[in-house]
Amino acid sequence: MIPLYHESLVLREAVEKLLADAPLEPTARRHEFEALLARALAGIICLRRCSEADVNWLRAVSSPGLLAPSCIVITPLSISRVRRLRRVRSSRLLVVWAEEVDDRLVEVLAEIEPWHDDPLRLLGRRMLAAGSPHGSVIAAIERICNVSGDQSSSPPETSVIKLASSFGLSADSFRRYWRKGTPLTCGPKQLLNWAVLLWAVRQRPRVRWDTIAKQAGIGRRTLERYGQQLAGCTLAEAGRDPRLLKRRFREWAASVSAHLTEPAPTPGGQAQRRDQAHL
């Protein structure tokens, strides 16, 4: 589902024509759009004027949570709109000018969807976008969250000690860098456990649970415990419904996300395209 807020039937019809096969949910009511967005991975907002009040609403809609849905804003291009949208401090907000909607909307949406379908990768990208952590923490986030999108079946790390050692650090030093450099209120171990659990469920269609646990270097009971403690479900339940596990991961990420103040994205041009990397 993609909620679509619109103030103009012309823009709504243009979006519906371009995304004829997409599960759009159009509405002209902001409170209804916000309710729909809370259950979606991304939304589209068509604004006719993009006034100061509109910008304040955009800031409220796009600000909360490391895994909050991305929003694509469609509005006519003008100098005043460019200036206003620069003040919306969230990397979850992307601008497609109405004059370029035919050329760019499908492309931008296609860039958003794969990231939101893999919440661990999305979390990694947004953690990296939220600050300038120590080099070891950057490398750890890239590895734990599989930011590169490497499709290999290699299991994630299960030990903070081993992870820190791979960077030539003690576990205590690495944890200290982690606390200072990430927007999470938890240590790296919880994220490592989640990464192992999410990886394990991806392997399940091809491999038995005992084999998966062995490949990860842990016991089957440990893997079962990850499922119960982190996601509140059994491995069997997670295997039958991977979306359940992703939903529980998003809930967990929201619960351990510190309040963020992010750099403002620059609407339009190459700078806008760079910001899309943090969707």
CSV table of N, CA, C and O in Angstrom, one decimal, residues 49-104:
chain,number,residue,atom,x,y,z
A,49,ARG,N,0.7,24.3,-3.0
A,49,ARG,CA,1.4,25.6,-2.7
A,49,ARG,C,2.7,25.4,-2.0
A,49,ARG,O,3.6,26.1,-2.2
A,50,CYS,N,2.8,24.4,-1.1
A,50,CYS,CA,4.0,24.2,-0.3
A,50,CYS,C,4.3,25.4,0.6
A,50,CYS,O,5.4,26.0,0.5
A,51,SER,N,3.3,25.8,1.4
A,51,SER,CA,3.5,27.0,2.2
A,51,SER,C,4.3,26.7,3.5
A,51,SER,O,4.8,25.6,3.7
A,52,GLU,N,4.5,27.7,4.3
A,52,GLU,CA,5.2,27.5,5.6
A,52,GLU,C,4.5,26.5,6.4
A,52,GLU,O,5.1,25.6,7.1
A,53,ALA,N,3.2,26.5,6.5
A,53,ALA,CA,2.4,25.6,7.3
A,53,ALA,C,2.6,24.2,6.7
A,53,ALA,O,2.7,23.2,7.4
A,54,ASP,N,2.6,24.1,5.4
A,54,ASP,CA,2.8,22.8,4.7
A,54,ASP,C,4.2,22.2,5.1
A,54,ASP,O,4.3,21.0,5.3
A,55,VAL,N,5.2,23.0,5.1
A,55,VAL,CA,6.6,22.6,5.4
A,55,VAL,C,6.6,22.1,6.9
A,55,VAL,O,7.2,21.1,7.2
A,56,ASN,N,5.9,22.8,7.8
A,56,ASN,CA,5.9,22.3,9.2
A,56,ASN,C,5.2,20.9,9.3
A,56,ASN,O,5.6,20.1,10.0
A,57,TRP,N,4.2,20.7,8.5
A,57,TRP,CA,3.5,19.4,8.5
A,57,TRP,C,4.4,18.4,7.9
A,57,TRP,O,4.5,17.2,8.4
A,58,LEU,N,5.1,18.7,6.8
A,58,LEU,CA,6.1,17.7,6.2
A,58,LEU,C,7.2,17.3,7.3
A,58,LEU,O,7.5,16.2,7.4
A,59,ARG,N,7.6,18.3,8.0
A,59,ARG,CA,8.6,18.0,9.0
A,59,ARG,C,8.1,17.0,10.1
A,59,ARG,O,8.8,16.1,10.5
A,60,ALA,N,6.9,17.2,10.5
A,60,ALA,CA,6.2,16.3,11.5
A,60,ALA,C,6.0,15.0,10.9
A,60,ALA,O,6.2,13.9,11.6
A,61,VAL,N,5.6,14.9,9.7
A,61,VAL,CA,5.3,13.6,9.1
A,61,VAL,C,6.5,12.8,8.8
A,61,VAL,O,6.5,11.6,9.0
A,62,SER,N,7.6,13.4,8.5
A,62,SER,CA,8.8,12.7,8.0
A,62,SER,C,9.9,12.5,9.1
A,62,SER,O,10.9,11.9,8.9
A,63,SER,N,9.7,13.1,10.3
A,63,SER,CA,10.8,13.1,11.3
A,63,SER,C,11.0,11.9,12.1
A,63,SER,O,12.1,11.5,12.4
A,64,PRO,N,9.9,11.1,12.6
A,64,PRO,CA,10.2,10.2,13.7
A,64,PRO,C,10.8,8.8,13.2
A,64,PRO,O,10.4,8.3,12.2
A,65,GLY,N,11.7,8.3,14.0
A,65,GLY,CA,12.2,6.9,13.8
A,65,GLY,C,13.2,6.7,12.7
A,65,GLY,O,13.1,7.2,11.6
A,66,LEU,N,14.1,5.8,13.0
A,66,LEU,CA,15.2,5.4,12.1
A,66,LEU,C,14.6,4.6,10.9
A,66,LEU,O,15.1,4.6,9.8
A,67,LEU,N,13.5,4.0,11.1
A,67,LEU,CA,12.9,3.2,10.0
A,67,LEU,C,11.5,3.7,9.6
A,67,LEU,O,10.7,3.0,9.1
A,68,ALA,N,11.3,5.0,9.9
A,68,ALA,CA,10.1,5.7,9.5
A,68,ALA,C,9.9,5.6,8.0
A,68,ALA,O,10.9,5.6,7.2
A,69,PRO,N,8.7,5.6,7.4
A,69,PRO,CA,8.5,5.5,6.0
A,69,PRO,C,9.1,6.7,5.3
A,69,PRO,O,9.1,7.9,5.8
A,70,SER,N,9.6,6.5,4.1
A,70,SER,CA,10.0,7.7,3.3
A,70,SER,C,8.8,8.3,2.6
A,70,SER,O,7.8,7.6,2.4
A,71,CYS,N,8.9,9.6,2.3
A,71,CYS,CA,7.8,10.3,1.6
A,71,CYS,C,8.4,11.0,0.4
A,71,CYS,O,9.4,11.6,0.5
A,72,ILE,N,7.7,10.9,-0.7
A,72,ILE,CA,8.0,11.6,-1.9
A,72,ILE,C,7.0,12.8,-2.0
A,72,ILE,O,5.8,12.6,-2.0
A,73,VAL,N,7.6,14.0,-2.1
A,73,VAL,CA,6.8,15.2,-2.2
A,73,VAL,C,6.8,15.7,-3.6
A,73,VAL,O,7.9,15.9,-4.2
A,74,ILE,N,5.6,15.9,-4.1
A,74,ILE,CA,5.5,16.4,-5.5
A,74,ILE,C,4.8,17.8,-5.4
A,74,ILE,O,3.7,17.9,-4.9
A,75,THR,N,5.5,18.8,-5.9
A,75,THR,CA,5.0,20.2,-5.9
A,75,THR,C,5.6,20.9,-7.0
A,75,THR,O,6.7,20.6,-7.5
A,76,PRO,N,5.0,22.0,-7.5
A,76,PRO,CA,5.6,22.8,-8.6
A,76,PRO,C,6.9,23.5,-8.2
A,76,PRO,O,7.1,23.8,-7.0
A,77,LEU,N,7.8,23.6,-9.1
A,77,LEU,CA,9.1,24.2,-8.8
A,77,LEU,C,9.0,25.7,-8.8
A,77,LEU,O,8.5,26.3,-9.6
A,78,SER,N,9.7,26.2,-7.7
A,78,SER,CA,9.8,27.7,-7.6
A,78,SER,C,11.0,27.9,-6.6
A,78,SER,O,11.3,27.1,-5.8
A,79,ILE,N,11.6,29.1,-6.7
A,79,ILE,CA,12.6,29.5,-5.7
A,79,ILE,C,12.2,29.4,-4.3
A,79,ILE,O,12.9,28.9,-3.4
A,80,SER,N,11.0,29.9,-4.0
A,80,SER,CA,10.5,29.9,-2.6
A,80,SER,C,10.3,28.5,-2.1
A,80,SER,O,10.6,28.2,-1.0
A,81,ARG,N,9.8,27.6,-3.0
A,81,ARG,CA,9.6,26.2,-2.5
A,81,ARG,C,10.9,25.5,-2.3
A,81,ARG,O,11.1,24.8,-1.3
A,82,VAL,N,11.9,25.8,-3.1
A,82,VAL,CA,13.3,25.2,-2.9
A,82,VAL,C,13.8,25.7,-1.5
A,82,VAL,O,14.3,24.9,-0.7
A,83,ARG,N,13.7,27.0,-1.2
A,83,ARG,CA,14.1,27.5,0.1
A,83,ARG,C,13.4,26.9,1.2
A,83,ARG,O,14.0,26.5,2.3
A,84,ARG,N,12.1,26.7,1.1
A,84,ARG,CA,11.3,26.2,2.2
A,84,ARG,C,11.7,24.7,2.5
A,84,ARG,O,11.9,24.2,3.6
A,85,LEU,N,11.8,23.9,1.4
A,85,LEU,CA,12.0,22.5,1.5
A,85,LEU,C,13.4,22.2,2.0
A,85,LEU,O,13.6,21.1,2.6
A,86,ARG,N,14.3,23.1,1.8
A,86,ARG,CA,15.7,22.9,2.4
A,86,ARG,C,15.7,22.9,3.9
A,86,ARG,O,16.6,22.3,4.5
A,87,ARG,N,14.6,23.4,4.5
A,87,ARG,CA,14.6,23.5,6.0
A,87,ARG,C,13.9,22.3,6.6
A,87,ARG,O,13.8,22.1,7.8
A,88,VAL,N,13.4,21.4,5.8
A,88,VAL,CA,12.8,20.2,6.3
A,88,VAL,C,13.9,19.2,6.6
A,88,VAL,O,14.5,18.5,5.7
A,89,ARG,N,14.3,19.0,7.8
A,89,ARG,CA,15.5,18.3,8.2
A,89,ARG,C,15.2,16.8,8.4
A,89,ARG,O,15.0,16.3,9.5
A,90,SER,N,15.1,16.1,7.3
A,90,SER,CA,14.9,14.7,7.3
A,90,SER,C,15.4,14.0,6.0
A,90,SER,O,15.1,14.5,5.0
A,91,SER,N,16.1,12.9,6.2
A,91,SER,CA,16.6,12.2,5.0
A,91,SER,C,15.5,11.3,4.4
A,91,SER,O,15.7,10.6,3.4
A,92,ARG,N,14.3,11.3,5.1
A,92,ARG,CA,13.2,10.4,4.6
A,92,ARG,C,12.3,11.2,3.6
A,92,ARG,O,11.3,10.6,3.1
A,93,LEU,N,12.7,12.4,3.3
A,93,LEU,CA,11.8,13.3,2.5
A,93,LEU,C,12.5,13.5,1.1
A,93,LEU,O,13.6,14.1,1.1
A,94,LEU,N,11.9,13.1,0.0
A,94,LEU,CA,12.4,13.2,-1.3
A,94,LEU,C,11.5,14.1,-2.1
A,94,LEU,O,10.3,14.1,-2.0
A,95,VAL,N,12.1,15.0,-2.9
A,95,VAL,CA,11.3,15.9,-3.7
A,95,VAL,C,11.3,15.6,-5.2
A,95,VAL,O,12.4,15.4,-5.7
A,96,VAL,N,10.2,15.5,-5.8
A,96,VAL,CA,10.1,15.3,-7.2
A,96,VAL,C,9.2,16.5,-7.7
A,96,VAL,O,8.1,16.6,-7.4
A,97,TRP,N,9.8,17.4,-8.5
A,97,TRP,CA,9.1,18.6,-8.9
A,97,TRP,C,8.0,18.2,-9.9
A,97,TRP,O,8.2,17.2,-10.7
A,98,ALA,N,6.9,18.9,-9.8
A,98,ALA,CA,5.7,18.5,-10.7
A,98,ALA,C,6.1,18.5,-12.1
A,98,ALA,O,5.6,17.7,-12.9
A,99,GLU,N,7.0,19.4,-12.5
A,99,GLU,CA,7.4,19.5,-13.9
A,99,GLU,C,8.2,18.3,-14.4
A,99,GLU,O,8.4,18.1,-15.6
A,100,GLU,N,8.8,17.5,-13.5
A,100,GLU,CA,9.6,16.4,-13.9
A,100,GLU,C,9.0,15.1,-13.4
A,100,GLU,O,9.6,14.0,-13.5
A,101,VAL,N,7.7,15.1,-13.0
A,101,VAL,CA,7.1,13.9,-12.4
A,101,VAL,C,7.1,12.8,-13.4
A,101,VAL,O,7.3,11.6,-13.0
A,102,ASP,N,6.8,13.1,-14.7
A,102,ASP,CA,6.7,12.0,-15.7
A,102,ASP,C,8.1,11.3,-15.8
A,102,ASP,O,8.1,10.1,-16.1
A,103,ASP,N,9.1,12.0,-15.7
A,103,ASP,CA,10.5,11.4,-15.9
A,103,ASP,C,11.1,10.8,-14.6
A,103,ASP,O,11.9,9.8,-14.7
A,104,ARG,N,10.7,11.2,-13.4
A,104,ARG,CA,11.4,10.8,-12.2
A,104,ARG,C,10.6,10.0,-11.2
A,104,ARG,O,11.2,9.3,-10.4
